[in-house]
Amino acid sequence: MTVAPDVSFAFQPLLSTRTGEAIAVEALARPRTGDTYDLLRAAGKAGRLVQTDISLASRAVLASVRQDPPLPLHVNIVAATATAPDELLRFLRPALNQTGRKPRDIVLEITPPFSRVHRAELIRGLAVLREAGYGVAFDAIGDGDLPLSLLTDVGPDLIKLDAHLIAGLPDDPACLAVVECLAQYCTRTGTRLAAVGVESEEQLLCLNRLGVRLAQGNLLAGASQEGGISLPLPRPVAEIIELNATTGAAPVPVVSDYLRPATTMAQDATSEEVRDTFADNPAISGVVLVDAEGRPVSTLPRSRFLLAVTGLYGHALNAKKPAVRHGDIPRTIRGDASSLQLLDLVGDTDWDRHGDEVVVVDADRVCVGVARISEVVRGVAEAKIEQAAALNPLTRLPGSDTVDRDIDRRIHAAEMFVVAWLDVDSFKQVNDTVGFAAGNDLIRHIGRVLADAERDLNGTRVAHVGGDDFLVVTDLDEISALAARLVDRQWDAEGMSVSVSLASLVCAAGSVRSYREASRLLAPLKKRAKSVPGSSWVLSRPGSDRVEVLRGSRPAHARVG
């Protein structure tokens, strides 16, 4: 089975958006004339689509022998080819043998069209391929004809967002919503999520905030025609993110966010073979010895291993003996574990003894890579710093960004909501009369009441803007309960009676276009609430000058004036 000899292959890396490291490469067929789709379309018309696609896949594996450094390889196949798994495996096997790769080193990216294949045959074919050790990914999510129910039936290892979706980020609310939904699916199922066609720093930063941990595109590194990839990359992902870091609270990352390719060798490798591997690859910090199924058996940190097998008599005594004699019991952790769990794992061990790397495994305990402890420590610290920076030091409530994002989410979802502003009346007088310490205690007390409300009311989000100003977004059916907690109570500071003002704006779907607009409409309501004696609550709606005074001594209805 052959294809035209004028097809070459380029290789484009997939990068971690946490570390900026290339963790895999995708093989891309490059016909001398036209593109891959033209080639496959012509093959389909000739009744040789599957045969041609299988030939391209095996040629891609053979071309990867020139790739340096050796990284997991992603190979594209059309969905129809996945329904003929036995034939595909038969032609991939000699290509793997010739390149020294294992099936676990290969991820098969299944591409459209899906509508032309029998669903049951596709599911069966993918099961056979996975049983043989290959990873499975779905490509072109968002622009192809993949039924979403196939995600639940197959449970792929990875899904790739189409460039059309990424092009709409970060400004197109529809694209943003779709990516958010898929990111949530991947978080809940442990599926890895990659973005294709990343062209701008704004897109990359948006993807990072949404939890998309793999990226591919010309911003990061274009495809190489040399059979490998160019390292170092022109502008590392981690550098872009660091230079553009925001103070939004970041979740504590998971171990797979820091995944690096592992250098693996068979468990019966000799010391001489391992030494040669280290000599040929100065950047390798350790080798993982694995069994026939790819499960880690031992780890060999570079410096200690070379110290043991080199020097006077070292080579003569050890060269032909199994390298495992000098190894450590591997420290392993699941890729879906939190980075805090990883730190707990290594917290009581001797780092100098075990080195900086932990072996990352999948649910079957197969080695999928390594994670560097130093990078995880730094990532956890940065996440904690970001979280702390986003909290008001007095109340430990987040700043206005939290409410800002939630309002924009509700606007894009066409939801009705209420945005409200709370502050203390004559707060300067409180400080001048009973002191700053008493004023701070009052603000802390209000913060605790708001935090309790957020915990008890599912649709409520609160923020401490600064000083005595608090911002709230809540559901319409929760605003009365929230007002009761804030307005219908006696506040005091060191025995001094204090009143508060609550201004609220009921926003129907489509009545406001942004958080900024809602904030602008809320400003005059805050002034009206403060004009009402005692603790007060006023309410209005966009486009109306009618203000309802729901708490306080004024009549129930008034007009802004």
CSV table of C-alpha atoms in Angstrom, one decimal, residues 58 69 181 189 270 285 327 364 377 393 396 469-470 486 547 552:
chain,number,residue,atom,x,y,z
A,58,SER,CA,2.4,4.8,8.5
A,69,PRO,CA,13.8,15.6,20.8
A,181,CYS,CA,-18.6,24.4,28.3
A,189,THR,CA,-14.1,13.8,32.9
A,270,THR,CA,21.9,-2.3,30.7
A,285,SER,CA,17.6,14.7,33.8
A,327,GLY,CA,17.5,2.8,40.3
A,364,ASP,CA,-3.8,1.9,34.3
A,377,VAL,CA,5.9,24.3,43.7
A,393,PRO,CA,-7.1,41.9,53.2
A,396,ARG,CA,-11.0,38.3,52.6
A,469,ASP,CA,-18.3,49.7,49.5
A,470,PHE,CA,-19.5,46.2,48.6
A,486,LEU,CA,-28.2,43.5,55.4
A,547,VAL,CA,-37.3,54.1,42.0
A,552,GLY,CA,-36.5,53.4,54.9
